[in-house]
mmCIF file of C-alpha atoms in Angstrom:
data_model
loop_
_atom_site.group_PDB
_atom_site.id
_atom_site.type_symbol
_atom_site.label_atom_id
_atom_site.label_comp_id
_atom_site.label_asym_id
_atom_site.label_seq_id
_atom_site.Cartn_x
_atom_site.Cartn_y
_atom_site.Cartn_z
ATOM 1 C CA GLY A 1 120.324 105.749 112.312
ATOM 2 C CA ASP A 2 120.331 104.578 108.823
ATOM 3 C CA SER A 3 118.443 106.490 106.292
ATOM 4 C CA VAL A 4 117.958 106.680 102.325
ATOM 5 C CA THR A 5 117.049 109.923 100.668
ATOM 6 C CA GLN A 6 116.105 109.706 97.068
ATOM 7 C CA MET A 7 114.830 112.437 94.701
ATOM 8 C CA GLU A 8 111.264 113.335 94.817
ATOM 9 C CA GLY A 9 108.751 112.476 92.024
ATOM 10 C CA PRO A 10 107.227 112.001 89.860
ATOM 11 C CA VAL A 11 109.692 111.984 87.022
ATOM 12 C CA THR A 12 108.133 112.187 83.452
ATOM 13 C CA LEU A 13 110.235 111.543 80.379
ATOM 14 C CA SER A 14 109.815 110.838 76.838
ATOM 15 C CA GLU A 15 111.074 107.458 75.280
ATOM 16 C CA GLU A 16 114.722 107.377 74.675
ATOM 17 C CA ALA A 17 115.555 110.109 76.988
ATOM 18 C CA PHE A 18 118.447 109.835 79.503
ATOM 19 C CA LEU A 19 117.244 109.021 83.096
ATOM 20 C CA THR A 20 119.012 110.019 86.468
ATOM 21 C CA ILE A 21 117.332 109.224 89.819
ATOM 22 C CA ASN A 22 119.386 110.429 92.689
ATOM 23 C CA CYS A 23 119.888 108.570 95.940
ATOM 24 C CA THR A 24 122.048 109.341 98.795
ATOM 25 C CA TYR A 25 122.455 107.390 102.173
ATOM 26 C CA THR A 26 123.427 107.532 105.811
ATOM 27 C CA ALA A 27 124.587 104.498 107.515
ATOM 28 C CA THR A 28 126.955 103.765 110.642
ATOM 29 C CA GLY A 29 128.696 100.857 109.045
ATOM 30 C CA TYR A 30 129.570 99.710 105.519
ATOM 31 C CA PRO A 31 126.241 99.127 103.485
ATOM 32 C CA SER A 32 125.381 97.060 100.628
ATOM 33 C CA LEU A 33 123.326 99.233 98.080
ATOM 34 C CA PHE A 34 120.233 98.230 96.108
ATOM 35 C CA TRP A 35 117.819 99.621 93.562
ATOM 36 C CA TYR A 36 114.356 97.861 93.304
ATOM 37 C CA VAL A 37 111.638 98.565 90.868
ATOM 38 C CA GLN A 38 107.938 98.213 91.521
ATOM 39 C CA TYR A 39 105.451 97.875 88.670
ATOM 40 C CA PRO A 40 101.750 98.344 88.979
ATOM 41 C CA GLY A 41 100.271 96.037 91.148
ATOM 42 C CA GLU A 42 103.203 94.029 91.896
ATOM 43 C CA GLY A 43 105.809 93.602 94.703
ATOM 44 C CA LEU A 44 109.417 94.909 94.657
ATOM 45 C CA GLN A 45 112.136 93.409 92.535
ATOM 46 C CA LEU A 46 115.829 93.905 92.768
ATOM 47 C CA LEU A 47 117.025 95.637 89.735
ATOM 48 C CA LEU A 48 120.522 96.142 90.588
ATOM 49 C CA LYS A 49 122.985 95.909 93.828
ATOM 50 C CA ALA A 50 126.496 96.939 94.940
ATOM 51 C CA THR A 51 128.425 95.721 97.859
ATOM 52 C CA LYS A 52 131.570 97.860 97.963
ATOM 53 C CA ALA A 53 132.758 100.957 97.254
ATOM 54 C CA ASP A 54 133.263 101.952 93.317
ATOM 55 C CA ASP A 55 131.265 98.788 92.504
ATOM 56 C CA LYS A 56 128.904 99.391 89.548
ATOM 57 C CA GLY A 57 125.470 97.645 89.425
ATOM 58 C CA SER A 58 123.968 96.933 86.242
ATOM 59 C CA ASN A 59 121.013 95.299 84.828
ATOM 60 C CA LYS A 60 118.521 95.873 81.992
ATOM 61 C CA GLY A 61 120.461 98.941 80.877
ATOM 62 C CA PHE A 62 120.355 100.808 84.237
ATOM 63 C CA GLU A 63 123.445 101.232 86.168
ATOM 64 C CA ALA A 64 124.299 102.516 89.447
ATOM 65 C CA THR A 65 127.813 103.119 91.302
ATOM 66 C CA TYR A 66 128.479 102.970 94.970
ATOM 67 C CA ARG A 67 130.182 106.235 95.876
ATOM 68 C CA LYS A 68 131.525 106.213 99.371
ATOM 69 C CA GLU A 69 132.638 109.636 99.429
ATOM 70 C CA THR A 70 129.753 111.253 98.301
ATOM 71 C CA THR A 71 127.438 108.525 99.919
ATOM 72 C CA SER A 72 125.636 108.217 96.811
ATOM 73 C CA PHE A 73 124.072 105.495 94.486
ATOM 74 C CA HIS A 74 122.523 107.404 91.693
ATOM 75 C CA LEU A 75 120.466 105.315 89.124
ATOM 76 C CA GLU A 76 120.944 105.857 85.480
ATOM 77 C CA LYS A 77 119.833 104.820 82.056
ATOM 78 C CA GLY A 78 120.849 106.006 78.619
ATOM 79 C CA SER A 79 117.638 105.549 76.925
ATOM 80 C CA VAL A 80 114.541 104.648 78.739
ATOM 81 C CA GLN A 81 111.278 102.834 77.127
ATOM 82 C CA VAL A 82 107.762 102.920 77.983
ATOM 83 C CA SER A 83 107.910 99.657 79.801
ATOM 84 C CA ASP A 84 110.446 101.328 82.451
ATOM 85 C CA SER A 85 107.098 103.204 83.830
ATOM 86 C CA ALA A 86 107.356 102.122 87.423
ATOM 87 C CA VAL A 87 108.403 103.430 90.982
ATOM 88 C CA TYR A 88 112.059 103.108 91.958
ATOM 89 C CA PHE A 89 113.470 102.402 95.412
ATOM 90 C CA CYS A 90 116.927 102.987 96.762
ATOM 91 C CA ALA A 91 117.784 100.862 99.746
ATOM 92 C CA LEU A 92 120.570 99.986 101.795
ATOM 93 C CA SER A 93 121.596 97.031 104.100
ATOM 94 C CA ASP A 94 123.959 97.963 107.068
ATOM 95 C CA LEU A 95 125.655 95.719 109.598
ATOM 96 C CA GLY A 96 125.428 98.758 112.061
ATOM 97 C CA SER A 97 127.091 98.676 115.417
ATOM 98 C CA GLY A 98 127.768 95.365 116.535
ATOM 99 C CA GLY A 99 126.860 93.822 113.397
ATOM 100 C CA SER A 100 123.354 93.243 114.495
ATOM 101 C CA ASN A 101 121.501 95.208 112.227
ATOM 102 C CA TYR A 102 120.222 93.275 109.136
ATOM 103 C CA LYS A 103 117.184 94.935 108.038
ATOM 104 C CA LEU A 104 116.775 96.877 104.645
ATOM 105 C CA THR A 105 116.078 100.418 104.862
ATOM 106 C CA PHE A 106 114.382 101.802 101.782
ATOM 107 C CA GLY A 107 113.850 105.655 100.280
ATOM 108 C CA LYS A 108 110.468 106.750 99.719
ATOM 109 C CA GLY A 109 110.412 105.697 96.131
ATOM 110 C CA THR A 110 110.450 107.652 92.809
ATOM 111 C CA LEU A 111 107.675 107.253 90.234
ATOM 112 C CA LEU A 112 109.046 107.335 86.634
ATOM 113 C CA THR A 113 106.540 107.646 83.852
ATOM 114 C CA VAL A 114 107.925 107.319 80.415
ATOM 115 C CA ASN A 115 105.661 108.620 77.417
ATOM 116 C CA PRO A 116 105.980 107.440 73.865
ATOM 117 C CA ASP B 1 111.404 78.237 93.920
ATOM 118 C CA ALA B 2 107.874 79.851 93.806
ATOM 119 C CA GLY B 3 109.250 82.852 95.501
ATOM 120 C CA VAL B 4 107.738 84.450 98.494
ATOM 121 C CA ILE B 5 104.011 83.528 98.536
ATOM 122 C CA GLN B 6 101.447 85.923 100.217
ATOM 123 C CA SER B 7 97.698 85.235 100.955
ATOM 124 C CA PRO B 8 95.098 86.650 100.379
ATOM 125 C CA ARG B 9 96.162 89.027 97.663
ATOM 126 C CA HIS B 10 93.065 91.274 98.384
ATOM 127 C CA GLU B 11 91.219 91.666 101.508
ATOM 128 C CA VAL B 12 88.226 93.552 102.236
ATOM 129 C CA THR B 13 86.857 93.613 105.866
ATOM 130 C CA GLU B 14 84.863 95.767 108.300
ATOM 131 C CA MET B 15 86.190 97.953 111.188
ATOM 132 C CA GLY B 16 86.686 95.948 114.365
ATOM 133 C CA GLN B 17 87.199 92.515 112.348
ATOM 134 C CA GLU B 18 90.328 90.644 113.104
ATOM 135 C CA VAL B 19 92.569 90.296 109.736
ATOM 136 C CA THR B 20 95.238 87.705 109.182
ATOM 137 C CA LEU B 21 97.863 88.017 106.381
ATOM 138 C CA ARG B 22 99.900 85.047 105.788
ATOM 139 C CA CYS B 23 103.394 84.569 104.299
ATOM 140 C CA LYS B 24 105.487 81.707 102.967
ATOM 141 C CA PRO B 25 109.172 82.760 102.652
ATOM 142 C CA ILE B 26 111.569 81.217 100.068
ATOM 143 C CA SER B 27 113.004 77.851 101.476
ATOM 144 C CA GLY B 28 116.400 78.359 103.123
ATOM 145 C CA HIS B 29 115.979 82.076 103.909
ATOM 146 C CA ASP B 30 117.001 82.888 107.518
ATOM 147 C CA TYR B 31 115.237 86.424 107.404
ATOM 148 C CA LEU B 32 111.650 87.528 107.106
ATOM 149 C CA PHE B 33 110.198 90.919 107.014
ATOM 150 C CA TRP B 34 106.889 92.622 107.099
ATOM 151 C CA TYR B 35 106.189 95.915 105.493
ATOM 152 C CA ARG B 36 103.367 98.306 104.911
ATOM 153 C CA GLN B 37 103.266 100.571 102.090
ATOM 154 C CA THR B 38 100.713 103.680 101.974
ATOM 155 C CA MET B 39 100.879 106.427 99.455
ATOM 156 C CA MET B 40 101.480 108.919 102.570
ATOM 157 C CA ARG B 41 104.294 106.921 104.559
ATOM 158 C CA GLY B 42 105.937 104.783 101.453
ATOM 159 C CA LEU B 43 107.334 101.609 102.627
ATOM 160 C CA GLU B 44 107.406 101.176 106.464
ATOM 161 C CA LEU B 45 109.119 98.340 107.940
ATOM 162 C CA LEU B 46 106.976 96.551 110.377
ATOM 163 C CA ILE B 47 108.839 93.871 111.977
ATOM 164 C CA TYR B 48 111.370 91.280 111.258
ATOM 165 C CA PHE B 49 112.541 87.574 111.963
ATOM 166 C CA ASN B 50 115.654 85.842 111.796
ATOM 167 C CA ASN B 51 115.556 82.131 112.266
ATOM 168 C CA ASN B 52 111.916 82.403 113.425
ATOM 169 C CA VAL B 53 112.811 84.902 116.138
ATOM 170 C CA PRO B 54 111.418 88.585 116.209
ATOM 171 C CA ILE B 55 114.432 90.756 116.023
ATOM 172 C CA ASP B 56 113.050 94.229 115.807
ATOM 173 C CA ASP B 57 109.224 95.071 116.028
ATOM 174 C CA SER B 58 109.595 98.833 116.559
ATOM 175 C CA GLY B 59 107.858 99.329 113.407
ATOM 176 C CA MET B 60 104.559 97.758 114.370
ATOM 177 C CA PRO B 61 102.059 100.820 114.858
ATOM 178 C CA GLU B 62 100.582 99.643 117.865
ATOM 179 C CA ASP B 63 99.166 96.673 120.096
ATOM 180 C CA ARG B 64 96.514 95.991 117.570
ATOM 181 C CA PHE B 65 99.326 94.498 115.279
ATOM 182 C CA SER B 66 101.336 91.169 115.987
ATOM 183 C CA ALA B 67 103.303 88.899 114.015
ATOM 184 C CA LYS B 68 104.196 85.296 114.321
ATOM 185 C CA MET B 69 106.740 82.958 113.025
ATOM 186 C CA PRO B 70 105.876 79.435 114.228
ATOM 187 C CA ASN B 71 108.410 77.715 111.672
ATOM 188 C CA ALA B 72 110.858 78.516 109.105
ATOM 189 C CA SER B 73 108.092 78.413 106.363
ATOM 190 C CA PHE B 74 105.491 80.230 107.558
ATOM 191 C CA SER B 75 104.478 83.748 109.225
ATOM 192 C CA THR B 76 101.276 85.578 110.029
ATOM 193 C CA LEU B 77 100.582 89.365 110.601
ATOM 194 C CA LYS B 78 97.409 90.023 112.629
ATOM 195 C CA ILE B 79 95.423 93.098 113.191
ATOM 196 C CA GLN B 80 92.888 93.033 115.591
ATOM 197 C CA PRO B 81 90.819 95.086 115.864
ATOM 198 C CA SER B 82 91.271 96.578 112.399
ATOM 199 C CA GLU B 83 90.475 100.139 111.545
ATOM 200 C CA PRO B 84 90.272 102.053 108.239
ATOM 201 C CA ARG B 85 93.692 103.685 108.655
ATOM 202 C CA ASP B 86 95.198 100.219 108.397
ATOM 203 C CA SER B 87 94.045 100.091 104.628
ATOM 204 C CA ALA B 88 97.540 99.634 102.847
ATOM 205 C CA VAL B 89 99.276 97.045 100.801
ATOM 206 C CA TYR B 90 101.242 94.837 103.120
ATOM 207 C CA PHE B 91 104.367 93.013 101.826
ATOM 208 C CA CYS B 92 106.340 90.025 102.927
ATOM 209 C CA ALA B 93 110.039 89.585 102.128
ATOM 210 C CA SER B 94 112.832 87.078 102.826
ATOM 211 C CA ARG B 95 116.468 87.053 102.447
ATOM 212 C CA PRO B 96 119.293 84.629 102.607
ATOM 213 C CA GLY B 97 121.532 86.428 104.716
ATOM 214 C CA GLN B 98 123.615 89.837 105.765
ATOM 215 C CA GLY B 99 124.228 92.101 102.983
ATOM 216 C CA THR B 100 122.034 90.143 100.356
ATOM 217 C CA GLU B 101 118.809 91.496 98.553
ATOM 218 C CA ALA B 102 115.764 90.770 99.799
ATOM 219 C CA PHE B 103 112.824 88.787 97.738
ATOM 220 C CA PHE B 104 109.343 90.510 97.837
ATOM 221 C CA GLY B 105 105.976 88.631 97.773
ATOM 222 C CA GLN B 106 103.298 90.103 95.674
ATOM 223 C CA GLY B 107 101.566 91.778 98.496
ATOM 224 C CA THR B 108 98.001 91.645 100.391
ATOM 225 C CA ARG B 109 95.968 94.917 99.598
ATOM 226 C CA LEU B 110 94.015 95.280 102.579
ATOM 227 C CA THR B 111 91.037 97.636 102.748
ATOM 228 C CA VAL B 112 89.339 98.464 106.034
ATOM 229 C CA VAL B 113 85.502 99.771 105.557
#
């Protein structure tokens, strides 16, 4: 079945540091890939997405590139801010066998804390 | 659009009581999902609907849990009887179609004492 594996947290960085959160996936079809962010006490919000190989999703300084050869979708940001402190989720949506699977599969989430 | 709306935001109930969580998806979205989030298990998919029909309920933990979607603008998740281990944040999400992102509600924090 489909699965998403992302790096264990928590991740603690100083402001302006470089961020990488690794994400790899297993899928039976040709999935769409997503990064979601969850701020304290809130629901998940879409951060960025990519729908085909070599696509780069970007938003708010965050980037992730869909790498089919390595089945990866790592999240990066060149200079994090205190306001980026949140939980980040990698997710995939796969049509699966017969095109009947429309659910989103999430990783376990990575807690990021950015200190001033 | 106001987004996905969940109610209540917080619920505290005693063990054995019935709990009903409510969700209004975004208008025009064909898919609705119920997730549960805990520290131990992370984000778990409980059930999802397509055009008001339950498609996959394999994530529903046991018979105490049930979900309905009587129309395109409303869904409920019911727990009867509730137990302390059901304490979690329950999220509802909707999406317009396959391959698209899901939009999440603010969640309902359930505490069963």
